[in-house]
Structures are given as structure tokens and as C-alpha cells.
Amino acid sequence: MTDPDPVDLHVAALARRLRGPARLRRSMLAETRAGLRDAAAAHRDAAAAVAEFGSVAEIAPAYQAELTAAQGRRTALLLVALFPALVLGWDLLWSSGVAWTGPAPAAVRLLAGVQDVASWGITALAVVLLVLTLRSRADERRLALAAGGLGALGAVLCGGTAVAMNLANLRQSTAMVAGSPLALLAIVLSALALVLVLTSTARALRLAVRPDH
Amino acid sequence: MRPDAVRGHLDGLILAVLEAGPRHGYAVIEGLQARSGGALDLPTGTVYPALRRLERAGWLSGTWSTVGGRERRTYTLTRAGRHALSVQRAEWGEFSRVVGGILRGPEEQAT
């Protein structure tokens, strides 16, 4: 049996400390392993390469900061893409004739207005966050916290108003879904979009509040 | 040189090393060590996340490629990166001129 390679051990120890988007995490670890192998070849000594690299405790926070920033950016990007898509998709559906047949109660019209304003407001704020993630000196935990908070707010406001609107106008909603498979598909896709937002949001919030970096 | 003295300037140093052409992570580290005459005693592990941060800022573009039969991630300075480097150079020139002027001893100032 051969001794475990110091480079592999060090990269594995670093990997255990890092959380975040899987592909970026893999890519950063692969790059680090290749760099450590280059250093080991240059020094003809893997242990020296590892010593020069720095301890996991010393180095991991900078790696984690990048992963947290990437998750914040990813969540912001999702909000920028999904909220306008939801508003425009439903507008398209309404204008193509898939709609309630009678006049909606005043409460429902009010909720629809709230939903539109919330959707565009969330989108605008998410664009601001996206621009902030481009700055190399941005505080990544605050950005992840903001993106996560914004996503959660958007999901609650838009999902909540959608459910409330349909409950307040249940008879017409049921008739619309029964009369058009497209309406059912739109509801399923909207629910999926909200699940995506909530998943990404939860990931961003988890990284933002991690106590160990 | 103490690592904490360097840390605030690492971005500019990395951009300067990449000015001459694309390099992968360890070659950037070698470039930093060579250009400092070996005086830069920074944990090399700080360079890899810094490269990603600079890439996120749009100052570098990074791509995986096969170099010498091995997978390496190579970084190239972007136009925005060149601009950032020139800004950092100007700021450093100003800083070192001002601080150098104050720190210079009385004998040196007389000459």
C-alpha cells in the first residue's frame, strides 16, 4: 500500500469545508489540484507544495466567498429571468383568450395589481443585485442574503396573490382550467417556477448565514 | 514581505502578471514569485480564489484547456482588466509618491 498523496489529502480537506454551486465547486477544486500538482512537480516535493499553499483554515474562506458570491448571482439571475417571464406569460395567455369569462371581483383586481407591481419591483431590485455581483469587492454574504431575501419575498407575494386570486374567484378559475389545457399547463409551470425560486433562495440564504466563514 | 502587506494589492499584481499573456494558475504564482525576486511570501492558495474573483468582475476570462496533456484553467486579461490595471498602477504611483515623500528621512530630503 502506498501512502496517501499529500495533494489529494489537502484538496479533500478543502473540499469538505466548501459549500455552494456544485459545478463551480468542482471546477475550483480541480484547478487547485492541478496547480498543486504543478507546484509539486516544480519542487519535486508534494509536501512542500502543500505547505506553500497554506492551511485549509487559512485558505478556505476565500474559496467559500467565491462560492457564496456565485450563488447570490445565480439567484439574482433566476429572479431577473423568471418574474418577467411569469408576468408576460400570463399576459399572453389572457390576451390569447384563455381567461375568466365574467368580470372579476374588485378584490381580485386589486390582488392582480399587487402581483404586477411586486413582480416588476422584484425584477428591478434583482437587476441591481446582479450588477453588484459584478464588483470584485462586493460583500458576497450580504449579496447572497439580499438575493435570497428578495426571492423569498417575491415567491410569497406572487405565489400568495396567485393562490388568493384563484380562491376568491374559484368558480371561474375552475371553469377556465376545465376549458383549457393551456391554463392548466400555465399553472403547473408557474408553480414549478416558484419552486425553483424557493430552492435557489434557500441555498443563497443558507450560504449567507453560515457561521463558519 | 509580509502576506498582509500584499493582500490589498494582490488583484493588481495578478493583473500585471497576466498583462504579458494568458497563464494558468500555477504559472501566475510563478510569475508573481519571479517578478518579486522571491520576496513575495504569500500562501499560494490565495491566488486561485482571487483569479475567480477577478473573472467574476469581468477583468479576466478563464477557460479550461489541455496543456501538455493535462487539464488546466487558463486566464486571459480582458479589456476591462487592462483598464483596471492602469487604474491600479496610477493609484499605486500616487500612493507611493505621497507616502514615500513623508517617510523619507531628513538627510535624504536635504539631498
mmCIF file of C-alpha atoms in Angstrom:
data_model
loop_
_atom_site.group_PDB
_atom_site.id
_atom_site.type_symbol
_atom_site.label_atom_id
_atom_site.label_comp_id
_atom_site.label_asym_id
_atom_site.label_seq_id
_atom_site.Cartn_x
_atom_site.Cartn_y
_atom_site.Cartn_z
ATOM 1 C CA MET A 1 0.000 0.000 0.000
ATOM 2 C CA THR A 2 1.260 3.477 -0.846
ATOM 3 C CA ASP A 3 0.974 6.498 1.426
ATOM 4 C CA PRO A 4 -1.902 8.839 0.571
ATOM 5 C CA ASP A 5 -0.806 11.680 -1.684
ATOM 6 C CA PRO A 6 -0.471 14.985 0.270
ATOM 7 C CA VAL A 7 -2.040 16.895 -2.635
ATOM 8 C CA ASP A 8 -5.134 14.662 -2.695
ATOM 9 C CA LEU A 9 -5.443 14.831 1.094
ATOM 10 C CA HIS A 10 -5.208 18.613 1.114
ATOM 11 C CA VAL A 11 -7.735 19.078 -1.703
ATOM 12 C CA ALA A 12 -10.116 16.637 0.023
ATOM 13 C CA ALA A 13 -9.811 18.570 3.291
ATOM 14 C CA LEU A 14 -10.527 21.821 1.440
ATOM 15 C CA ALA A 15 -13.500 20.221 -0.330
ATOM 16 C CA ARG A 16 -15.060 19.235 2.985
ATOM 17 C CA ARG A 17 -15.122 22.888 4.058
ATOM 18 C CA LEU A 18 -16.785 24.276 0.928
ATOM 19 C CA ARG A 19 -20.496 24.594 0.120
ATOM 20 C CA GLY A 20 -22.123 26.127 -2.926
ATOM 21 C CA PRO A 21 -22.928 25.669 -6.616
ATOM 22 C CA ALA A 22 -21.685 22.162 -7.471
ATOM 23 C CA ARG A 23 -20.132 22.889 -10.845
ATOM 24 C CA LEU A 24 -18.110 25.891 -9.672
ATOM 25 C CA ARG A 25 -17.009 23.988 -6.564
ATOM 26 C CA ARG A 26 -15.807 21.055 -8.694
ATOM 27 C CA SER A 27 -14.068 23.386 -11.131
ATOM 28 C CA MET A 28 -12.250 25.303 -8.377
ATOM 29 C CA LEU A 29 -11.133 22.084 -6.695
ATOM 30 C CA ALA A 30 -9.922 20.574 -9.991
ATOM 31 C CA GLU A 31 -7.988 23.768 -10.741
ATOM 32 C CA THR A 32 -6.444 23.711 -7.273
ATOM 33 C CA ARG A 33 -5.448 20.055 -7.612
ATOM 34 C CA ALA A 34 -3.798 20.747 -10.997
ATOM 35 C CA GLY A 35 -1.996 23.782 -9.549
ATOM 36 C CA LEU A 36 -0.752 21.796 -6.552
ATOM 37 C CA ARG A 37 0.495 19.056 -8.869
ATOM 38 C CA ASP A 38 2.366 21.689 -10.914
ATOM 39 C CA ALA A 39 3.877 23.045 -7.699
ATOM 40 C CA ALA A 40 4.790 19.531 -6.510
ATOM 41 C CA ALA A 41 6.487 18.853 -9.852
ATOM 42 C CA ALA A 42 8.377 22.173 -9.692
ATOM 43 C CA HIS A 43 9.596 21.498 -6.137
ATOM 44 C CA ARG A 44 9.891 17.719 -6.665
ATOM 45 C CA ASP A 45 8.096 17.574 -3.321
ATOM 46 C CA ALA A 46 4.329 17.342 -2.807
ATOM 47 C CA ALA A 47 4.554 18.177 0.912
ATOM 48 C CA ALA A 48 6.425 21.420 0.131
ATOM 49 C CA ALA A 49 3.769 22.366 -2.434
ATOM 50 C CA VAL A 50 1.036 21.810 0.167
ATOM 51 C CA ALA A 51 2.901 23.810 2.835
ATOM 52 C CA GLU A 52 3.366 26.718 0.421
ATOM 53 C CA PHE A 53 -0.342 26.587 -0.490
ATOM 54 C CA GLY A 54 -1.435 27.392 3.065
ATOM 55 C CA SER A 55 -3.610 25.588 5.606
ATOM 56 C CA VAL A 56 -7.240 24.786 4.868
ATOM 57 C CA ALA A 57 -8.356 27.072 7.729
ATOM 58 C CA GLU A 58 -6.370 29.922 6.206
ATOM 59 C CA ILE A 59 -7.431 29.451 2.585
ATOM 60 C CA ALA A 60 -10.991 28.065 2.686
ATOM 61 C CA PRO A 61 -12.729 31.405 3.494
ATOM 62 C CA ALA A 62 -11.590 32.968 0.201
ATOM 63 C CA TYR A 63 -12.826 29.933 -1.749
ATOM 64 C CA GLN A 64 -16.128 29.975 0.141
ATOM 65 C CA ALA A 65 -16.539 33.697 -0.586
ATOM 66 C CA GLU A 66 -16.446 32.960 -4.322
ATOM 67 C CA LEU A 67 -18.966 30.146 -3.991
ATOM 68 C CA THR A 68 -21.301 32.347 -1.930
ATOM 69 C CA ALA A 69 -20.971 35.167 -4.467
ATOM 70 C CA ALA A 70 -21.754 32.745 -7.298
ATOM 71 C CA GLN A 71 -24.887 31.500 -5.520
ATOM 72 C CA GLY A 72 -26.022 35.097 -4.917
ATOM 73 C CA ARG A 73 -25.507 35.910 -8.581
ATOM 74 C CA ARG A 74 -27.277 32.760 -9.696
ATOM 75 C CA THR A 75 -30.306 33.504 -7.502
ATOM 76 C CA ALA A 76 -30.458 37.117 -8.733
ATOM 77 C CA LEU A 77 -30.249 35.908 -12.345
ATOM 78 C CA LEU A 78 -33.093 33.472 -11.772
ATOM 79 C CA LEU A 79 -35.277 36.269 -10.359
ATOM 80 C CA VAL A 80 -34.440 38.545 -13.289
ATOM 81 C CA ALA A 81 -35.454 35.802 -15.734
ATOM 82 C CA LEU A 82 -38.470 34.212 -14.040
ATOM 83 C CA PHE A 83 -40.530 37.090 -12.673
ATOM 84 C CA PRO A 84 -40.915 38.932 -16.012
ATOM 85 C CA ALA A 85 -41.466 35.551 -17.732
ATOM 86 C CA LEU A 86 -44.350 34.823 -15.346
ATOM 87 C CA VAL A 87 -45.999 38.223 -15.858
ATOM 88 C CA LEU A 88 -45.545 38.210 -19.634
ATOM 89 C CA GLY A 89 -46.535 34.545 -19.964
ATOM 90 C CA TRP A 90 -49.809 35.079 -18.128
ATOM 91 C CA ASP A 91 -50.490 38.319 -20.066
ATOM 92 C CA LEU A 92 -50.005 36.391 -23.296
ATOM 93 C CA LEU A 93 -52.363 33.681 -22.093
ATOM 94 C CA TRP A 94 -55.053 36.198 -21.084
ATOM 95 C CA SER A 95 -54.758 38.068 -24.368
ATOM 96 C CA SER A 96 -54.995 34.805 -26.347
ATOM 97 C CA GLY A 97 -58.459 34.278 -24.925
ATOM 98 C CA VAL A 98 -57.705 31.890 -22.066
ATOM 99 C CA ALA A 99 -59.358 33.890 -19.317
ATOM 100 C CA TRP A 100 -62.107 34.156 -16.814
ATOM 101 C CA THR A 101 -65.441 34.546 -18.537
ATOM 102 C CA GLY A 102 -67.094 37.130 -16.309
ATOM 103 C CA PRO A 103 -65.937 40.305 -14.579
ATOM 104 C CA ALA A 104 -63.557 39.630 -11.677
ATOM 105 C CA PRO A 105 -64.435 40.825 -8.163
ATOM 106 C CA ALA A 106 -62.759 44.067 -7.076
ATOM 107 C CA ALA A 107 -60.584 42.228 -4.544
ATOM 108 C CA VAL A 108 -59.181 40.044 -7.328
ATOM 109 C CA ARG A 109 -58.368 43.079 -9.479
ATOM 110 C CA LEU A 110 -56.581 44.631 -6.522
ATOM 111 C CA LEU A 111 -54.570 41.414 -5.959
ATOM 112 C CA ALA A 112 -53.646 41.301 -9.662
ATOM 113 C CA GLY A 113 -52.358 44.862 -9.407
ATOM 114 C CA VAL A 114 -50.299 43.981 -6.335
ATOM 115 C CA GLN A 115 -48.861 40.984 -8.159
ATOM 116 C CA ASP A 116 -47.815 43.015 -11.197
ATOM 117 C CA VAL A 117 -46.165 45.731 -9.111
ATOM 118 C CA ALA A 118 -44.431 43.123 -6.926
ATOM 119 C CA SER A 119 -43.154 41.175 -9.956
ATOM 120 C CA TRP A 120 -41.632 44.208 -11.654
ATOM 121 C CA GLY A 121 -40.307 45.561 -8.359
ATOM 122 C CA ILE A 122 -38.573 42.252 -7.584
ATOM 123 C CA THR A 123 -37.158 42.190 -11.122
ATOM 124 C CA ALA A 124 -35.765 45.712 -10.845
ATOM 125 C CA LEU A 125 -34.126 45.019 -7.474
ATOM 126 C CA ALA A 126 -32.705 41.730 -8.778
ATOM 127 C CA VAL A 127 -31.110 43.607 -11.704
ATOM 128 C CA VAL A 128 -29.418 45.917 -9.188
ATOM 129 C CA LEU A 129 -28.116 42.894 -7.240
ATOM 130 C CA LEU A 130 -26.874 41.287 -10.448
ATOM 131 C CA VAL A 131 -24.864 44.406 -11.273
ATOM 132 C CA LEU A 132 -23.460 44.471 -7.716
ATOM 133 C CA THR A 133 -22.245 40.856 -8.046
ATOM 134 C CA LEU A 134 -20.004 42.051 -10.899
ATOM 135 C CA ARG A 135 -17.941 44.096 -8.461
ATOM 136 C CA SER A 136 -14.859 42.245 -7.296
ATOM 137 C CA ARG A 137 -15.022 43.825 -3.829
ATOM 138 C CA ALA A 138 -18.732 43.259 -3.204
ATOM 139 C CA ASP A 139 -19.659 41.711 0.155
ATOM 140 C CA GLU A 140 -20.724 38.267 -1.022
ATOM 141 C CA ARG A 141 -22.643 37.284 2.088
ATOM 142 C CA ARG A 142 -24.750 40.434 2.015
ATOM 143 C CA LEU A 143 -25.452 39.905 -1.673
ATOM 144 C CA ALA A 144 -26.494 36.297 -1.082
ATOM 145 C CA LEU A 145 -28.658 37.429 1.822
ATOM 146 C CA ALA A 146 -30.274 40.154 -0.314
ATOM 147 C CA ALA A 147 -30.861 37.825 -3.286
ATOM 148 C CA GLY A 148 -32.287 35.143 -1.004
ATOM 149 C CA GLY A 149 -34.492 37.591 0.865
ATOM 150 C CA LEU A 150 -35.737 39.127 -2.365
ATOM 151 C CA GLY A 151 -36.525 35.706 -3.838
ATOM 152 C CA ALA A 152 -38.413 34.644 -0.729
ATOM 153 C CA LEU A 153 -40.376 37.908 -0.712
ATOM 154 C CA GLY A 154 -41.187 37.507 -4.417
ATOM 155 C CA ALA A 155 -42.292 33.903 -4.037
ATOM 156 C CA VAL A 156 -44.528 34.736 -1.065
ATOM 157 C CA LEU A 157 -46.038 37.874 -2.669
ATOM 158 C CA CYS A 158 -46.581 36.474 -6.163
ATOM 159 C CA GLY A 159 -47.421 32.913 -5.138
ATOM 160 C CA GLY A 160 -49.660 34.205 -2.342
ATOM 161 C CA THR A 161 -51.580 36.646 -4.545
ATOM 162 C CA ALA A 162 -51.977 33.958 -7.246
ATOM 163 C CA VAL A 163 -53.485 31.496 -4.787
ATOM 164 C CA ALA A 164 -55.679 34.188 -3.193
ATOM 165 C CA MET A 165 -56.936 35.421 -6.583
ATOM 166 C CA ASN A 166 -57.975 31.976 -7.684
ATOM 167 C CA LEU A 167 -59.606 31.159 -4.360
ATOM 168 C CA ALA A 168 -61.527 34.464 -4.437
ATOM 169 C CA ASN A 169 -62.754 33.651 -7.920
ATOM 170 C CA LEU A 170 -62.896 29.875 -7.589
ATOM 171 C CA ARG A 171 -65.846 29.135 -9.840
ATOM 172 C CA GLN A 172 -64.438 30.996 -12.845
ATOM 173 C CA SER A 173 -60.910 29.629 -12.245
ATOM 174 C CA THR A 174 -62.206 26.073 -12.197
ATOM 175 C CA ALA A 175 -64.148 26.699 -15.412
ATOM 176 C CA MET A 176 -61.045 28.187 -17.061
ATOM 177 C CA VAL A 177 -58.833 25.228 -16.154
ATOM 178 C CA ALA A 178 -61.533 22.750 -17.177
ATOM 179 C CA GLY A 179 -61.968 24.508 -20.524
ATOM 180 C CA SER A 180 -58.315 24.900 -21.468
ATOM 181 C CA PRO A 181 -55.392 22.512 -21.041
ATOM 182 C CA LEU A 182 -53.156 25.532 -21.689
ATOM 183 C CA ALA A 183 -54.374 27.171 -18.477
ATOM 184 C CA LEU A 184 -53.571 24.031 -16.507
ATOM 185 C CA LEU A 185 -50.101 23.904 -18.095
ATOM 186 C CA ALA A 186 -49.531 27.565 -17.219
ATOM 187 C CA ILE A 187 -50.492 26.910 -13.599
ATOM 188 C CA VAL A 188 -48.150 23.917 -13.374
ATOM 189 C CA LEU A 189 -45.263 25.883 -14.975
ATOM 190 C CA SER A 190 -45.860 28.843 -12.658
ATOM 191 C CA ALA A 191 -45.809 26.556 -9.629
ATOM 192 C CA LEU A 192 -42.560 24.987 -10.896
ATOM 193 C CA ALA A 193 -41.046 28.453 -11.362
ATOM 194 C CA LEU A 194 -41.900 29.333 -7.769
ATOM 195 C CA VAL A 195 -40.374 26.058 -6.535
ATOM 196 C CA LEU A 196 -37.176 26.919 -8.473
ATOM 197 C CA VAL A 197 -37.115 30.392 -6.903
ATOM 198 C CA LEU A 198 -37.635 28.975 -3.421
ATOM 199 C CA THR A 199 -34.881 26.345 -3.885
ATOM 200 C CA SER A 200 -32.354 28.887 -5.126
ATOM 201 C CA THR A 201 -33.418 31.303 -2.423
ATOM 202 C CA ALA A 202 -32.956 28.700 0.311
ATOM 203 C CA ARG A 203 -29.458 27.896 -0.996
ATOM 204 C CA ALA A 204 -28.461 31.558 -1.065
ATOM 205 C CA LEU A 205 -29.796 32.163 2.453
ATOM 206 C CA ARG A 206 -28.040 29.075 3.802
ATOM 207 C CA LEU A 207 -24.662 30.256 2.461
ATOM 208 C CA ALA A 208 -25.306 33.823 3.644
ATOM 209 C CA VAL A 209 -25.894 32.792 7.257
ATOM 210 C CA ARG A 210 -23.226 30.079 7.530
ATOM 211 C CA PRO A 211 -21.416 30.798 10.781
ATOM 212 C CA ASP A 212 -18.052 29.280 9.761
ATOM 213 C CA HIS A 213 -16.817 31.663 7.116
ATOM 214 C CA MET B 1 7.346 40.736 2.533
ATOM 215 C CA ARG B 2 4.509 40.083 4.979
ATOM 216 C CA PRO B 3 1.429 38.490 3.398
ATOM 217 C CA ASP B 4 -0.993 41.026 4.932
ATOM 218 C CA ALA B 5 1.012 43.872 3.374
ATOM 219 C CA VAL B 6 0.495 42.288 -0.038
ATOM 220 C CA ARG B 7 -3.122 41.192 0.271
ATOM 221 C CA GLY B 8 -4.733 44.516 -0.615
ATOM 222 C CA HIS B 9 -2.640 44.696 -3.777
ATOM 223 C CA LEU B 10 -2.981 41.097 -4.923
ATOM 224 C CA ASP B 11 -5.546 41.964 -7.618
ATOM 225 C CA GLY B 12 -3.243 44.465 -9.287
ATOM 226 C CA LEU B 13 -0.244 42.124 -9.017
ATOM 227 C CA ILE B 14 -2.167 39.286 -10.683
ATOM 228 C CA LEU B 15 -3.428 41.560 -13.462
ATOM 229 C CA ALA B 16 0.146 42.768 -14.036
ATOM 230 C CA VAL B 17 1.453 39.199 -14.348
ATOM 231 C CA LEU B 18 -1.270 38.407 -16.896
ATOM 232 C CA GLU B 19 -0.554 41.543 -18.918
ATOM 233 C CA ALA B 20 2.120 39.757 -20.939
ATOM 234 C CA GLY B 21 -0.238 36.961 -21.984
ATOM 235 C CA PRO B 22 -2.535 34.160 -20.807
ATOM 236 C CA ARG B 23 -1.352 31.895 -17.979
ATOM 237 C CA HIS B 24 -2.788 29.113 -15.838
ATOM 238 C CA GLY B 25 -2.989 29.308 -12.037
ATOM 239 C CA TYR B 26 0.411 27.934 -11.090
ATOM 240 C CA ALA B 27 2.109 29.950 -13.843
ATOM 241 C CA VAL B 28 0.549 33.093 -12.311
ATOM 242 C CA ILE B 29 2.049 32.090 -8.947
ATOM 243 C CA GLU B 30 5.440 31.521 -10.588
ATOM 244 C CA GLY B 31 5.139 34.882 -12.324
ATOM 245 C CA LEU B 32 4.407 36.637 -9.018
ATOM 246 C CA GLN B 33 7.387 34.953 -7.356
ATOM 247 C CA ALA B 34 9.727 35.618 -10.270
ATOM 248 C CA ARG B 35 8.800 39.284 -10.615
ATOM 249 C CA SER B 36 9.183 39.867 -6.861
ATOM 250 C CA GLY B 37 12.613 38.200 -6.912
ATOM 251 C CA GLY B 38 11.202 35.603 -4.496
ATOM 252 C CA ALA B 39 10.361 38.265 -1.876
ATOM 253 C CA LEU B 40 6.600 37.733 -2.176
ATOM 254 C CA ASP B 41 5.819 35.227 0.532
ATOM 255 C CA LEU B 42 2.088 34.718 0.061
ATOM 256 C CA PRO B 43 0.232 31.423 0.639
ATOM 257 C CA THR B 44 -0.196 30.282 -2.970
ATOM 258 C CA GLY B 45 -3.721 29.090 -2.141
ATOM 259 C CA THR B 46 -4.931 32.705 -2.045
ATOM 260 C CA VAL B 47 -4.232 33.100 -5.763
ATOM 261 C CA TYR B 48 -6.823 30.600 -7.080
ATOM 262 C CA PRO B 49 -9.924 32.197 -5.487
ATOM 263 C CA ALA B 50 -8.530 35.642 -6.395
ATOM 264 C CA LEU B 51 -8.416 34.558 -10.055
ATOM 265 C CA ARG B 52 -12.079 33.529 -9.841
ATOM 266 C CA ARG B 53 -12.996 36.820 -8.202
ATOM 267 C CA LEU B 54 -11.255 38.786 -10.944
ATOM 268 C CA GLU B 55 -13.039 36.637 -13.511
ATOM 269 C CA ARG B 56 -16.377 37.387 -11.843
ATOM 270 C CA ALA B 57 -15.565 41.091 -12.048
ATOM 271 C CA GLY B 58 -15.026 40.677 -15.800
ATOM 272 C CA TRP B 59 -11.311 41.548 -15.579
ATOM 273 C CA LEU B 60 -10.157 38.073 -16.596
ATOM 274 C CA SER B 61 -11.672 35.380 -18.747
ATOM 275 C CA GLY B 62 -10.908 31.802 -17.757
ATOM 276 C CA THR B 63 -11.226 28.656 -19.864
ATOM 277 C CA TRP B 64 -10.318 25.037 -19.343
ATOM 278 C CA SER B 65 -7.925 23.616 -21.923
ATOM 279 C CA THR B 66 -5.460 20.783 -22.227
ATOM 280 C CA VAL B 67 -1.875 21.948 -21.752
ATOM 281 C CA GLY B 68 0.872 19.330 -22.029
ATOM 282 C CA GLY B 69 -1.685 16.530 -21.778
ATOM 283 C CA ARG B 70 -3.190 17.929 -18.559
ATOM 284 C CA GLU B 71 -6.360 19.908 -17.896
ATOM 285 C CA ARG B 72 -5.558 23.476 -16.912
ATOM 286 C CA ARG B 73 -7.602 26.591 -16.444
ATOM 287 C CA THR B 74 -6.048 29.446 -18.383
ATOM 288 C CA TYR B 75 -6.763 33.111 -17.662
ATOM 289 C CA THR B 76 -6.608 35.979 -20.136
ATOM 290 C CA LEU B 77 -6.718 39.684 -19.285
ATOM 291 C CA THR B 78 -9.856 41.315 -20.732
ATOM 292 C CA ARG B 79 -10.148 44.881 -21.965
ATOM 293 C CA ALA B 80 -11.840 45.818 -18.661
ATOM 294 C CA GLY B 81 -8.950 44.087 -16.867
ATOM 295 C CA ARG B 82 -6.386 46.199 -18.745
ATOM 296 C CA HIS B 83 -8.275 49.310 -17.735
ATOM 297 C CA ALA B 84 -8.444 48.156 -14.086
ATOM 298 C CA LEU B 85 -4.686 47.521 -14.175
ATOM 299 C CA SER B 86 -3.945 51.001 -15.481
ATOM 300 C CA VAL B 87 -6.156 52.494 -12.732
ATOM 301 C CA GLN B 88 -4.348 50.462 -10.057
ATOM 302 C CA ARG B 89 -0.968 51.490 -11.468
ATOM 303 C CA ALA B 90 -1.917 55.169 -11.322
ATOM 304 C CA GLU B 91 -3.273 54.829 -7.771
ATOM 305 C CA TRP B 92 -0.172 52.995 -6.598
ATOM 306 C CA GLY B 93 2.096 55.616 -8.196
ATOM 307 C CA GLU B 94 0.255 58.376 -6.355
ATOM 308 C CA PHE B 95 0.244 56.452 -3.057
ATOM 309 C CA SER B 96 3.930 55.596 -3.162
ATOM 310 C CA ARG B 97 4.870 59.154 -4.154
ATOM 311 C CA VAL B 98 2.913 60.667 -1.242
ATOM 312 C CA VAL B 99 3.889 58.125 1.415
ATOM 313 C CA GLY B 100 7.481 57.957 0.136
ATOM 314 C CA GLY B 101 7.744 61.728 0.402
ATOM 315 C CA ILE B 102 6.635 61.659 4.032
ATOM 316 C CA LEU B 103 8.678 58.633 5.080
ATOM 317 C CA ARG B 104 11.924 59.870 3.575
ATOM 318 C CA GLY B 105 14.453 60.786 6.294
ATOM 319 C CA PRO B 106 15.806 64.343 6.777
ATOM 320 C CA GLU B 107 19.243 63.509 5.238
ATOM 321 C CA GLU B 108 17.579 62.177 2.111
ATOM 322 C CA GLN B 109 15.335 65.206 1.886
ATOM 323 C CA ALA B 110 18.366 67.525 2.078
ATOM 324 C CA THR B 111 19.968 65.906 -0.971
#
